[in-house]
């Protein structure tokens, strides 16, 4: 299969690219810069120049492939609504050329269910989800399944971890290093689902190869890791004390990260594992943190 991968040089997308190539597929990787293009080429993939706002480029990439893995996203946390709108336009553009072809389209999403419960694949997007900026994209993707596209949504948890991670966990590590303490909101009993990026990459491949149209899938290794375990592991890794922060002070301590520090977002992948015979094989979040690579200074 020749797969058009958006976000091919990113933290997760680069792992998906390598996973696909190792399985004998060809990869056409979207690259918006010379640096990204070099990374895509170095991985052994073909470079396709463009970005999420270049809809004609996205159409050409999708048209030139046997399937699409859409991982690129504009992570502008100051205006995620605008980022979500750009994502929706990108999906609609690629969907136009995939319409009626039966080709697979796998779209990356977040856990779109309400916090405080164990999210399952059969739950539709909920307006209370912290990832509500991806709602329209998920609905648009699943609608393509009714138009002859083997479209599916692959939801990722708050932490996709591994070597090179630059997501939420490294941000909390940086904050702890800067302030000299590792903090948790309240007693830190809220939990985060997590998955290793190599396990997620394998699930992307399996989804492209075999997932039926119109399904939601969950890339979940840890169903829920208590945030106090994350904070304590960060404290040990940096050699700093661990402190509790009152919920009303979360924004003062963490800034915009305060909401994510206190959210309870657990998830199950039971249906995904059964459907695609997928089993996480890589280290869980806490053992990955304890391995030490998260605490090396750049």
PDB file of N, CA and C in Angstrom, residues 198-248:
ATOM      1  N   UNK A 198       5.331   3.911  19.948  1.00  0.00           N
ATOM      2  CA  UNK A 198       5.565   2.784  19.040  1.00  0.00           C
ATOM      3  C   UNK A 198       4.358   1.855  18.999  1.00  0.00           C
ATOM      4  N   UNK A 199       3.677   1.701  20.139  1.00  0.00           N
ATOM      5  CA  UNK A 199       2.436   0.930  20.141  1.00  0.00           C
ATOM      6  C   UNK A 199       1.359   1.654  19.339  1.00  0.00           C
ATOM      7  N   UNK A 200       1.300   2.988  19.494  1.00  0.00           N
ATOM      8  CA  UNK A 200       0.327   3.764  18.717  1.00  0.00           C
ATOM      9  C   UNK A 200       0.614   3.645  17.229  1.00  0.00           C
ATOM     10  N   UNK A 201       1.890   3.685  16.859  1.00  0.00           N
ATOM     11  CA  UNK A 201       2.261   3.589  15.445  1.00  0.00           C
ATOM     12  C   UNK A 201       1.819   2.265  14.849  1.00  0.00           C
ATOM     13  N   UNK A 202       1.972   1.191  15.616  1.00  0.00           N
ATOM     14  CA  UNK A 202       1.548  -0.117  15.117  1.00  0.00           C
ATOM     15  C   UNK A 202       0.032  -0.154  14.926  1.00  0.00           C
ATOM     16  N   UNK A 203      -0.697   0.513  15.813  1.00  0.00           N
ATOM     17  CA  UNK A 203      -2.143   0.551  15.670  1.00  0.00           C
ATOM     18  C   UNK A 203      -2.569   1.349  14.437  1.00  0.00           C
ATOM     19  N   UNK A 204      -1.855   2.425  14.133  1.00  0.00           N
ATOM     20  CA  UNK A 204      -2.146   3.153  12.897  1.00  0.00           C
ATOM     21  C   UNK A 204      -2.002   2.226  11.694  1.00  0.00           C
ATOM     22  N   UNK A 205      -0.930   1.429  11.679  1.00  0.00           N
ATOM     23  CA  UNK A 205      -0.720   0.520  10.550  1.00  0.00           C
ATOM     24  C   UNK A 205      -1.845  -0.511  10.460  1.00  0.00           C
ATOM     25  N   UNK A 206      -2.183  -1.125  11.590  1.00  0.00           N
ATOM     26  CA  UNK A 206      -3.240  -2.129  11.593  1.00  0.00           C
ATOM     27  C   UNK A 206      -4.574  -1.527  11.153  1.00  0.00           C
ATOM     28  N   UNK A 207      -4.816  -0.289  11.535  1.00  0.00           N
ATOM     29  CA  UNK A 207      -6.058   0.370  11.154  1.00  0.00           C
ATOM     30  C   UNK A 207      -6.106   0.587   9.650  1.00  0.00           C
ATOM     31  N   UNK A 208      -5.004   1.064   9.080  1.00  0.00           N
ATOM     32  CA  UNK A 208      -4.947   1.235   7.627  1.00  0.00           C
ATOM     33  C   UNK A 208      -5.161  -0.079   6.904  1.00  0.00           C
ATOM     34  N   UNK A 209      -4.578  -1.136   7.430  1.00  0.00           N
ATOM     35  CA  UNK A 209      -4.630  -2.429   6.751  1.00  0.00           C
ATOM     36  C   UNK A 209      -5.981  -3.124   6.888  1.00  0.00           C
ATOM     37  N   UNK A 210      -6.629  -2.989   8.045  1.00  0.00           N
ATOM     38  CA  UNK A 210      -7.744  -3.906   8.290  1.00  0.00           C
ATOM     39  C   UNK A 210      -8.984  -3.330   8.958  1.00  0.00           C
ATOM     40  N   UNK A 211      -8.961  -2.102   9.434  1.00  0.00           N
ATOM     41  CA  UNK A 211     -10.136  -1.600  10.163  1.00  0.00           C
ATOM     42  C   UNK A 211     -11.308  -1.395   9.215  1.00  0.00           C
ATOM     43  N   UNK A 212     -12.512  -1.755   9.635  1.00  0.00           N
ATOM     44  CA  UNK A 212     -13.696  -1.501   8.805  1.00  0.00           C
ATOM     45  C   UNK A 212     -14.043  -0.022   8.807  1.00  0.00           C
ATOM     46  N   UNK A 213     -14.893   0.372   7.903  1.00  0.00           N
ATOM     47  CA  UNK A 213     -15.297   1.773   7.800  1.00  0.00           C
ATOM     48  C   UNK A 213     -16.176   2.175   8.972  1.00  0.00           C
ATOM     49  N   UNK A 214     -15.989   3.429   9.396  1.00  0.00           N
ATOM     50  CA  UNK A 214     -16.907   4.017  10.371  1.00  0.00           C
ATOM     51  C   UNK A 214     -16.658   3.673  11.817  1.00  0.00           C
ATOM     52  N   UNK A 215     -15.444   3.217  12.160  1.00  0.00           N
ATOM     53  CA  UNK A 215     -15.185   2.841  13.551  1.00  0.00           C
ATOM     54  C   UNK A 215     -14.354   3.907  14.264  1.00  0.00           C
ATOM     55  N   UNK A 216     -14.552   3.980  15.581  1.00  0.00           N
ATOM     56  CA  UNK A 216     -13.684   4.758  16.455  1.00  0.00           C
ATOM     57  C   UNK A 216     -12.767   3.768  17.161  1.00  0.00           C
ATOM     58  N   UNK A 217     -11.487   4.088  17.214  1.00  0.00           N
ATOM     59  CA  UNK A 217     -10.512   3.208  17.835  1.00  0.00           C
ATOM     60  C   UNK A 217      -9.754   3.974  18.916  1.00  0.00           C
ATOM     61  N   UNK A 218      -9.293   3.246  19.934  1.00  0.00           N
ATOM     62  CA  UNK A 218      -8.544   3.865  21.033  1.00  0.00           C
ATOM     63  C   UNK A 218      -7.143   3.277  21.122  1.00  0.00           C
ATOM     64  N   UNK A 219      -6.151   4.141  21.050  1.00  0.00           N
ATOM     65  CA  UNK A 219      -4.760   3.724  21.256  1.00  0.00           C
ATOM     66  C   UNK A 219      -4.439   3.926  22.740  1.00  0.00           C
ATOM     67  N   UNK A 220      -4.714   2.923  23.550  1.00  0.00           N
ATOM     68  CA  UNK A 220      -4.566   3.046  24.995  1.00  0.00           C
ATOM     69  C   UNK A 220      -3.698   1.907  25.524  1.00  0.00           C
ATOM     70  N   UNK A 221      -2.593   2.271  26.167  1.00  0.00           N
ATOM     71  CA  UNK A 221      -1.764   1.303  26.864  1.00  0.00           C
ATOM     72  C   UNK A 221      -2.127   1.272  28.335  1.00  0.00           C
ATOM     73  N   UNK A 222      -1.960   2.424  29.014  1.00  0.00           N
ATOM     74  CA  UNK A 222      -2.404   2.591  30.398  1.00  0.00           C
ATOM     75  C   UNK A 222      -3.829   3.129  30.391  1.00  0.00           C
ATOM     76  N   UNK A 223      -4.744   2.404  31.006  1.00  0.00           N
ATOM     77  CA  UNK A 223      -6.126   2.892  31.074  1.00  0.00           C
ATOM     78  C   UNK A 223      -6.216   4.149  31.934  1.00  0.00           C
ATOM     79  N   UNK A 224      -5.414   4.199  32.990  1.00  0.00           N
ATOM     80  CA  UNK A 224      -5.416   5.393  33.834  1.00  0.00           C
ATOM     81  C   UNK A 224      -4.213   5.401  34.764  1.00  0.00           C
ATOM     82  N   UNK A 225      -3.403   6.445  34.700  1.00  0.00           N
ATOM     83  CA  UNK A 225      -2.263   6.609  35.591  1.00  0.00           C
ATOM     84  C   UNK A 225      -2.578   7.778  36.519  1.00  0.00           C
ATOM     85  N   UNK A 226      -2.661   7.559  37.846  1.00  0.00           N
ATOM     86  CA  UNK A 226      -2.937   8.666  38.755  1.00  0.00           C
ATOM     87  C   UNK A 226      -1.894   9.774  38.606  1.00  0.00           C
ATOM     88  N   UNK A 227      -2.369  11.016  38.570  1.00  0.00           N
ATOM     89  CA  UNK A 227      -1.435  12.113  38.342  1.00  0.00           C
ATOM     90  C   UNK A 227      -0.416  12.229  39.473  1.00  0.00           C
ATOM     91  N   UNK A 228      -0.790  11.784  40.686  1.00  0.00           N
ATOM     92  CA  UNK A 228       0.200  11.863  41.774  1.00  0.00           C
ATOM     93  C   UNK A 228       1.388  10.946  41.493  1.00  0.00           C
ATOM     94  N   UNK A 229       1.168   9.844  40.748  1.00  0.00           N
ATOM     95  CA  UNK A 229       2.295   8.985  40.378  1.00  0.00           C
ATOM     96  C   UNK A 229       3.194   9.685  39.363  1.00  0.00           C
ATOM     97  N   UNK A 230       2.580  10.412  38.444  1.00  0.00           N
ATOM     98  CA  UNK A 230       3.369  11.177  37.472  1.00  0.00           C
ATOM     99  C   UNK A 230       4.177  12.241  38.184  1.00  0.00           C
ATOM    100  N   UNK A 231       3.532  13.007  39.082  1.00  0.00           N
ATOM    101  CA  UNK A 231       4.221  14.083  39.804  1.00  0.00           C
ATOM    102  C   UNK A 231       5.344  13.525  40.676  1.00  0.00           C
ATOM    103  N   UNK A 232       5.097  12.410  41.345  1.00  0.00           N
ATOM    104  CA  UNK A 232       6.126  11.829  42.210  1.00  0.00           C
ATOM    105  C   UNK A 232       7.310  11.302  41.398  1.00  0.00           C
ATOM    106  N   UNK A 233       7.022  10.715  40.248  1.00  0.00           N
ATOM    107  CA  UNK A 233       8.107  10.222  39.397  1.00  0.00           C
ATOM    108  C   UNK A 233       8.929  11.382  38.850  1.00  0.00           C
ATOM    109  N   UNK A 234       8.266  12.480  38.498  1.00  0.00           N
ATOM    110  CA  UNK A 234       8.987  13.673  38.058  1.00  0.00           C
ATOM    111  C   UNK A 234       9.843  14.209  39.201  1.00  0.00           C
ATOM    112  N   UNK A 235       9.287  14.224  40.423  1.00  0.00           N
ATOM    113  CA  UNK A 235      10.058  14.696  41.572  1.00  0.00           C
ATOM    114  C   UNK A 235      11.310  13.879  41.793  1.00  0.00           C
ATOM    115  N   UNK A 236      11.185  12.550  41.706  1.00  0.00           N
ATOM    116  CA  UNK A 236      12.363  11.687  41.875  1.00  0.00           C
ATOM    117  C   UNK A 236      13.360  11.897  40.746  1.00  0.00           C
ATOM    118  N   UNK A 237      12.843  12.042  39.524  1.00  0.00           N
ATOM    119  CA  UNK A 237      13.738  12.200  38.375  1.00  0.00           C
ATOM    120  C   UNK A 237      14.550  13.474  38.424  1.00  0.00           C
ATOM    121  N   UNK A 238      13.971  14.521  38.999  1.00  0.00           N
ATOM    122  CA  UNK A 238      14.661  15.809  39.082  1.00  0.00           C
ATOM    123  C   UNK A 238      15.297  16.045  40.445  1.00  0.00           C
ATOM    124  N   UNK A 239      14.944  15.207  41.423  1.00  0.00           N
ATOM    125  CA  UNK A 239      15.446  15.414  42.772  1.00  0.00           C
ATOM    126  C   UNK A 239      14.849  16.640  43.433  1.00  0.00           C
ATOM    127  N   UNK A 240      13.539  16.868  43.195  1.00  0.00           N
ATOM    128  CA  UNK A 240      12.850  18.015  43.789  1.00  0.00           C
ATOM    129  C   UNK A 240      11.649  17.512  44.584  1.00  0.00           C
ATOM    130  N   UNK A 241      11.182  18.303  45.565  1.00  0.00           N
ATOM    131  CA  UNK A 241      10.012  17.879  46.350  1.00  0.00           C
ATOM    132  C   UNK A 241       8.732  17.908  45.532  1.00  0.00           C
ATOM    133  N   UNK A 242       7.745  17.192  46.034  1.00  0.00           N
ATOM    134  CA  UNK A 242       6.423  17.144  45.404  1.00  0.00           C
ATOM    135  C   UNK A 242       5.438  17.903  46.287  1.00  0.00           C
ATOM    136  N   UNK A 243       4.650  18.780  45.683  1.00  0.00           N
ATOM    137  CA  UNK A 243       3.710  19.595  46.450  1.00  0.00           C
ATOM    138  C   UNK A 243       2.306  19.466  45.876  1.00  0.00           C
ATOM    139  N   UNK A 244       1.334  19.777  46.732  1.00  0.00           N
ATOM    140  CA  UNK A 244      -0.066  19.793  46.321  1.00  0.00           C
ATOM    141  C   UNK A 244      -0.496  21.227  46.065  1.00  0.00           C
ATOM    142  N   UNK A 245      -1.264  21.421  45.020  1.00  0.00           N
ATOM    143  CA  UNK A 245      -1.775  22.742  44.670  1.00  0.00           C
ATOM    144  C   UNK A 245      -3.293  22.695  44.730  1.00  0.00           C
ATOM    145  N   UNK A 246      -3.894  23.665  45.400  1.00  0.00           N
ATOM    146  CA  UNK A 246      -5.350  23.716  45.477  1.00  0.00           C
ATOM    147  C   UNK A 246      -5.934  23.900  44.078  1.00  0.00           C
ATOM    148  N   UNK A 247      -7.063  23.278  43.788  1.00  0.00           N
ATOM    149  CA  UNK A 247      -7.654  23.382  42.444  1.00  0.00           C
ATOM    150  C   UNK A 247      -7.824  24.811  41.965  1.00  0.00           C
ATOM    151  N   UNK A 248      -8.196  25.716  42.860  1.00  0.00           N
ATOM    152  CA  UNK A 248      -8.393  27.111  42.451  1.00  0.00           C
ATOM    153  C   UNK A 248      -7.085  27.823  42.138  1.00  0.00           C
TER     154      UNK A 248
END
